[in-house]
């Protein structure tokens, strides 16, 4: 039997533990999406309107560097989240999101979610705390990569 | 130049290299090769995965290099060497038929025999996959008669897809029953795998980490973050084994160059059980 949007997002780590009422609120802004490898979810510079809760598949975040072509800076996989440019002005994507393996995700309308968070600050706080935790994780992972861990160390 | 060396009987001493002839050389990446070595005379004792040998590039110097296979199953000794300094570069440039010096084996092993019935997660970064390769092979050979059959997951990180070690063999591990996850720091479009650090993938490992063991090897910072992440996800610190590398010079605990807190890595390591004491001491600067 097909799962409802509430069931789909309720089991996602980003929303795990939220009250049924809060999950319903988020579900009201959400729709189920599928995409195939090669599909572009969003383009760098375009208006950012969507949060994707990934259920299966993988999305690569790419940036175009002059003379170097597109570079993959990160990939995001199952049970993770892609897209938070809709959270802060100017609400434009910083990267291009390309599907690299068959994707099943829940797309949450960022404008709708922002409006609900503004109207219900408790929900807004719970969501922001979760986004902050996710951003911290990504920041720490980025810091590790900046260290170029696998590069040349002092060798003999 | 091929050195003509007569390998006669000799007295075995831990500071005296024995002569091995390069029987084969396989390029793994742009700067890394695997050397297959056969004794030119008296062999060193059988090495276990996790241990290391001191390899001598004759006329250049000596360097500690992990064993990258499991000689106990009858394979010739293999070392995977990355050219990062004068000695390792000379070793990488050694041609088949030429002779190198080998002292060892030294240090502690992964202890694969103790893991026959455990689900095991192997986490490797960069050249850190080399010391784990023999352990993975041994873990894949565990008898399916054990019910339920113990699971094996392997998470490998590298700088780029081109710098993934043993790529073909690693993909074969998948066919042999291991869950394999590869990730790289950067990639061009076309790389279908993940881009990110190994810790990003730990949540996707299909093992019950609270009941599993882990073997971790790679850059020390990666080891620290991986071990902490595993503990956060419920793994017991005593179930995590890590391999450390410091400035190993004598290999037998005499010179003290590889001291880390109360330990000499060459003698008490390189494989340690992660725990409060090890955790607190990681990050201490080497002498």
XYZ file of C-alpha atoms in Angstrom:
443
model
C 0.000 0.000 0.000
C 1.306 3.432 -0.913
C 2.569 5.491 1.981
C 1.073 8.876 2.647
C 3.176 12.022 2.618
C 2.850 12.161 6.405
C 4.270 8.645 6.693
C 7.033 9.400 4.203
C 8.285 12.517 5.930
C 7.566 11.316 9.473
C 10.199 8.604 9.020
C 12.819 10.968 7.663
C 15.652 11.755 10.125
C 15.149 15.520 9.734
C 11.638 15.303 11.132
C 11.972 12.254 13.380
C 10.546 12.930 16.822
C 8.393 15.889 15.786
C 4.826 15.792 17.065
C 2.182 14.446 14.675
C 0.748 17.974 14.466
C 4.100 19.419 13.390
C 4.635 16.627 10.863
C 1.147 17.372 9.471
C 2.158 21.015 9.135
C 5.236 20.120 7.097
C 3.306 17.528 5.090
C 0.912 20.274 4.048
C 3.785 21.883 2.135
C 5.112 18.626 0.659
C 4.774 16.443 -2.396
C 6.375 13.205 -3.492
C 8.902 13.428 -6.353
C 10.946 10.989 -8.406
C 13.745 11.794 -10.828
C 16.170 9.940 -13.054
C 19.957 10.129 -13.265
C 20.979 13.225 -15.182
C 17.887 15.209 -14.227
C 18.601 18.684 -12.875
C 16.760 19.368 -9.619
C 17.841 23.001 -9.469
C 20.264 25.321 -11.215
C 22.855 27.606 -9.665
C 21.470 31.150 -9.577
C 17.827 30.166 -10.010
C 15.259 31.069 -7.322
C 15.478 28.546 -4.477
C 12.067 27.356 -3.427
C 12.392 23.731 -2.381
C 13.789 21.518 0.343
C 14.333 17.894 -0.695
C 14.128 15.116 1.884
C 15.905 12.266 0.130
C 14.445 8.795 0.596
C 16.514 6.928 -1.984
C 19.058 7.823 -4.648
C 21.692 10.492 -4.703
C 22.050 14.121 -5.761
C 25.350 15.778 -6.619
C 25.941 19.440 -5.907
C 27.956 20.993 -8.680
C 29.592 24.313 -9.259
C 30.863 25.533 -12.595
C 34.431 26.786 -12.590
C 35.643 28.742 -15.616
C 38.171 26.706 -17.525
C 37.577 23.652 -15.369
C 33.994 22.789 -16.210
C 31.530 21.505 -13.651
C 32.976 20.244 -10.356
C 31.114 18.030 -7.916
C 31.600 19.492 -4.479
C 29.401 17.106 -2.550
C 26.802 14.400 -2.956
C 23.800 13.879 -0.749
C 22.271 10.449 -0.298
C 19.410 8.570 1.333
C 17.966 9.886 4.604
C 19.683 13.215 4.109
C 18.528 16.622 2.969
C 19.425 18.830 0.046
C 18.644 22.511 -0.338
C 18.439 25.236 2.266
C 18.986 28.269 0.049
C 15.224 28.906 0.365
C 15.790 29.645 4.058
C 17.746 32.871 3.672
C 17.655 35.843 1.278
C 18.278 36.191 -1.602
C 16.643 32.730 -1.933
C 18.778 31.615 -4.864
C 20.539 28.297 -5.360
C 24.275 28.452 -4.732
C 24.913 25.199 -6.589
C 23.399 23.043 -9.269
C 21.727 19.854 -8.039
C 21.973 16.920 -10.438
C 20.459 13.485 -9.838
C 23.120 10.757 -10.070
C 21.062 7.702 -9.157
C 17.283 7.099 -9.332
C 15.814 9.518 -6.844
C 12.841 9.231 -4.551
C 12.345 12.306 -2.406
C 9.808 14.495 -0.729
C 9.900 18.057 -2.043
C 8.902 20.606 0.579
C 7.801 24.042 -0.633
C 10.213 26.429 1.059
C 7.939 29.487 0.855
C 5.102 27.510 2.441
C 7.363 26.158 5.209
C 8.840 29.600 5.937
C 5.344 31.023 6.257
C 4.317 28.259 8.682
C 7.477 28.730 10.730
C 6.782 32.474 10.931
C 3.245 31.808 12.068
C 4.218 29.109 14.577
C 7.530 30.053 16.175
C 7.707 26.823 18.157
C 7.616 24.812 14.929
C 10.074 27.307 13.430
C 12.466 26.841 16.356
C 12.293 23.036 16.135
C 12.977 23.126 12.415
C 15.768 25.684 12.706
C 17.453 23.627 15.414
C 17.421 20.622 13.107
C 18.718 22.654 10.169
C 21.451 24.117 12.363
C 22.539 20.634 13.434
C 22.623 19.510 9.814
C 24.580 22.582 8.790
C 27.081 21.940 11.594
C 27.574 18.392 10.338
C 28.130 19.634 6.797
C 30.483 22.354 8.024
C 32.581 19.840 9.950
C 32.701 17.515 6.950
C 33.776 20.452 4.786
C 36.470 21.402 7.276
C 37.825 17.863 7.101
C 37.933 18.008 3.329
C 39.655 21.396 3.370
C 42.456 19.721 5.321
C 43.125 17.586 2.228
C 43.625 14.591 4.496
C 44.747 12.246 1.762
C 47.270 14.693 0.335
C 51.025 14.482 0.670
C 52.152 14.521 4.268
C 55.750 14.630 5.406
C 57.109 11.512 3.794
C 60.242 9.432 3.860
C 70.607 -1.275 -12.376
C 70.107 -4.815 -11.115
C 72.228 -5.592 -8.130
C 73.751 -9.046 -8.150
C 73.448 -10.291 -4.619
C 74.449 -13.667 -3.369
C 72.019 -14.580 -0.643
C 73.814 -16.907 1.699
C 72.922 -18.098 5.166
C 72.976 -15.358 7.748
C 72.214 -14.711 11.331
C 68.754 -13.292 11.844
C 68.832 -10.035 13.770
C 65.958 -7.565 13.987
C 68.146 -4.679 12.876
C 69.617 -6.536 9.926
C 67.613 -6.409 6.715
C 67.149 -9.575 4.721
C 67.315 -9.365 0.966
C 64.182 -9.657 -1.130
C 63.912 -9.526 -4.876
C 61.165 -7.537 -6.559
C 59.091 -10.190 -8.310
C 56.412 -7.826 -9.548
C 55.282 -4.239 -9.512
C 51.743 -3.052 -10.132
C 50.827 0.597 -10.504
C 47.804 1.405 -8.354
C 47.568 5.175 -8.864
C 49.748 7.915 -10.291
C 52.055 7.883 -7.257
C 51.422 4.490 -5.670
C 52.642 1.021 -6.575
C 52.319 -2.425 -5.070
C 55.576 -4.326 -4.796
C 55.573 -8.122 -4.753
C 58.642 -9.362 -2.945
C 60.233 -12.792 -2.834
C 63.080 -13.733 -0.546
C 66.491 -13.806 -2.182
C 67.638 -16.000 0.685
C 66.360 -16.425 4.222
C 62.767 -15.128 4.497
C 61.386 -13.016 7.292
C 58.850 -14.743 9.565
C 55.239 -14.792 8.335
C 53.582 -11.422 8.700
C 49.964 -10.829 9.680
C 47.680 -8.122 8.284
C 48.226 -4.912 10.219
C 51.926 -5.460 10.833
C 54.651 -3.575 9.022
C 58.140 -4.131 7.687
C 61.071 -1.776 7.421
C 61.928 -1.646 3.722
C 65.348 -0.523 2.572
C 65.955 1.094 -0.769
C 69.607 0.193 -1.002
C 71.835 3.232 -0.845
C 68.943 5.549 -0.063
C 67.396 4.645 3.274
C 64.798 2.720 5.192
C 61.113 3.329 5.758
C 58.251 1.607 7.588
C 55.654 0.214 5.188
C 52.601 -1.848 6.095
C 52.070 -5.283 4.670
C 49.250 -5.001 2.154
C 48.173 -8.621 1.848
C 48.064 -11.752 3.972
C 51.233 -13.793 3.447
C 49.887 -16.447 5.829
C 47.665 -17.766 3.022
C 50.676 -18.554 0.874
C 50.905 -15.342 -1.142
C 54.242 -13.640 -1.638
C 54.812 -10.586 0.506
C 53.208 -7.413 -0.843
C 53.767 -3.800 0.120
C 51.846 -0.880 -1.332
C 54.063 2.191 -1.377
C 53.181 5.784 -2.087
C 56.014 7.967 -3.348
C 56.094 10.821 -0.848
C 59.782 11.066 0.065
C 63.248 10.024 -1.050
C 63.071 6.443 0.240
C 59.505 5.689 -0.803
C 60.195 7.249 -4.211
C 63.246 5.005 -4.639
C 61.195 1.962 -3.632
C 58.524 2.892 -6.172
C 61.207 3.196 -8.832
C 62.683 -0.232 -8.062
C 62.477 -2.464 -11.099
C 61.499 -6.142 -11.127
C 64.552 -8.260 -10.428
C 66.198 -5.633 -8.250
C 66.784 -6.209 -4.576
C 65.496 -4.375 -1.528
C 66.080 -4.926 2.171
C 63.313 -6.154 4.460
C 63.260 -6.166 8.276
C 60.271 -7.372 10.179
C 57.492 -8.101 10.620
C 56.968 -5.614 13.420
C 54.112 -4.451 15.578
C 50.618 -5.614 16.343
C 48.135 -7.058 13.843
C 44.422 -6.436 13.258
C 43.552 -9.648 15.086
C 41.238 -10.958 12.412
C 40.969 -14.360 14.078
C 39.178 -12.761 17.026
C 36.559 -11.376 14.630
C 35.446 -14.637 13.051
C 31.916 -14.348 14.412
C 31.511 -10.553 14.456
C 29.976 -8.156 12.005
C 32.867 -5.947 10.991
C 33.050 -2.456 9.559
C 36.289 -1.516 7.814
C 36.926 2.200 7.284
C 39.903 3.226 5.175
C 41.155 6.553 3.889
C 43.736 7.019 1.141
C 46.786 4.790 1.479
C 45.196 3.509 4.724
C 43.422 0.884 2.661
C 46.716 -0.915 2.075
C 47.193 -2.197 5.662
C 43.535 -3.244 5.691
C 43.518 -5.155 2.414
C 44.843 -8.381 3.919
C 42.362 -8.122 6.792
C 39.432 -7.637 4.401
C 40.509 -10.654 2.375
C 40.711 -12.755 5.536
C 37.313 -11.514 6.719
C 35.765 -12.418 3.366
C 37.085 -15.931 3.816
C 35.193 -16.440 7.056
C 33.231 -19.642 6.952
C 29.608 -19.315 5.822
C 28.914 -22.194 8.206
C 28.647 -19.632 10.995
C 24.975 -18.741 11.391
C 24.006 -16.060 10.951
C 26.884 -15.385 8.586
C 28.855 -12.412 9.913
C 28.501 -9.271 7.814
C 31.310 -7.163 6.439
C 31.032 -3.531 5.365
C 33.885 -1.568 3.823
C 33.903 2.230 3.592
C 36.726 3.721 1.543
C 37.605 7.381 1.065
C 40.066 8.935 -1.373
C 40.948 12.356 -2.713
C 39.609 11.671 -6.233
C 38.210 8.640 -8.079
C 41.590 8.249 -9.801
C 43.270 7.878 -6.413
C 41.124 5.037 -5.133
C 43.404 2.107 -4.341
C 42.747 -1.439 -5.522
C 39.550 -0.250 -7.197
C 38.883 -3.444 -9.145
C 39.543 -5.633 -6.136
C 37.388 -3.444 -3.902
C 34.481 -3.779 -6.329
C 35.019 -7.547 -6.297
C 34.668 -7.498 -2.510
C 31.122 -6.333 -3.163
C 30.527 -9.435 -5.302
C 32.001 -11.577 -2.539
C 29.386 -10.404 -0.085
C 30.795 -7.238 1.466
C 28.814 -4.013 1.527
C 31.165 -1.543 -0.120
C 30.786 2.240 -0.004
C 33.279 4.487 -1.772
C 33.558 8.238 -1.435
C 35.920 10.879 -2.773
C 36.717 14.458 -1.804
C 36.192 15.867 -5.288
C 35.030 14.468 -8.596
C 34.000 15.407 -12.082
C 30.438 14.792 -13.195
C 30.247 11.182 -14.272
C 31.387 9.840 -10.917
C 28.236 8.123 -9.752
C 29.362 7.590 -6.167
C 29.277 9.860 -3.157
C 31.444 12.962 -2.766
C 32.290 13.728 0.853
C 34.229 12.375 3.800
C 34.001 8.797 5.055
C 32.143 9.840 8.183
C 29.249 10.998 5.944
C 28.697 7.371 4.936
C 28.681 5.759 8.370
C 24.936 6.265 8.676
C 24.423 4.192 5.524
C 26.344 1.164 6.760
C 23.875 -1.726 6.968
C 25.246 -3.104 10.236
C 24.044 -2.875 13.797
C 26.979 -0.788 14.987
C 26.180 -1.443 18.631
C 27.091 -5.102 18.055
C 29.816 -4.706 15.430
C 33.565 -4.227 15.450
C 35.500 -1.736 13.360
C 38.960 -1.591 11.829
C 40.006 1.952 10.923
C 43.090 3.156 9.093
C 43.946 6.365 7.276
C 45.139 9.858 8.093
C 45.101 10.271 11.869
C 42.544 13.075 11.770
C 40.217 10.835 9.789
C 40.736 8.079 12.351
C 39.834 10.416 15.227
C 36.670 11.699 13.573
C 35.639 8.229 12.428
C 36.152 6.667 15.845
C 34.219 9.467 17.545
C 31.387 9.145 15.024
C 31.223 5.385 15.540
C 31.045 5.804 19.303
C 28.290 8.424 18.862
C 26.392 5.868 16.816
C 26.611 3.307 19.585
C 29.724 1.307 18.865
C 31.699 0.276 21.917
C 35.144 1.959 22.007
C 36.727 -1.411 22.796
C 35.261 -2.774 19.565
C 37.187 -0.243 17.472
C 40.733 -0.992 16.337
C 42.781 1.745 14.773
C 46.184 1.756 13.126
C 48.473 4.658 13.912
C 51.550 5.839 12.132
C 54.363 7.879 13.584
C 58.004 8.282 12.779
C 58.977 4.617 12.968
C 62.719 4.225 12.505
C 64.081 1.181 14.301
C 60.931 -0.942 14.400
C 61.878 -2.635 17.650
C 61.236 -0.033 20.327
C 64.820 1.083 20.783
C 65.131 4.525 19.231
C 62.003 6.144 20.679
C 61.195 8.213 17.586
C 57.689 6.838 17.383
C 56.755 7.435 21.010
C 53.180 8.497 21.593
C 52.440 9.046 25.269
C 53.298 5.829 27.054
C 53.565 3.818 23.849
C 56.094 3.142 21.173
C 54.018 2.751 18.052
C 56.429 0.313 16.415
C 56.307 -2.045 19.379
C 52.944 -1.473 21.090
C 51.117 -0.638 17.836
C 50.516 0.180 15.102
C 47.127 -1.439 15.765
C 45.509 -0.230 18.988
C 42.157 -0.759 20.584
C 40.406 2.592 20.715
C 39.382 3.596 24.185
C 39.447 6.497 26.551
C 43.222 6.314 26.977
C 43.965 6.165 23.265
C 41.387 8.833 22.483
C 42.889 11.246 24.986
C 46.336 10.826 23.560
C 45.511 11.088 19.869
C 46.581 14.410 18.534
C 49.716 14.528 20.631
C 52.485 15.891 18.460
C 55.216 13.491 17.468
C 58.754 14.138 18.607
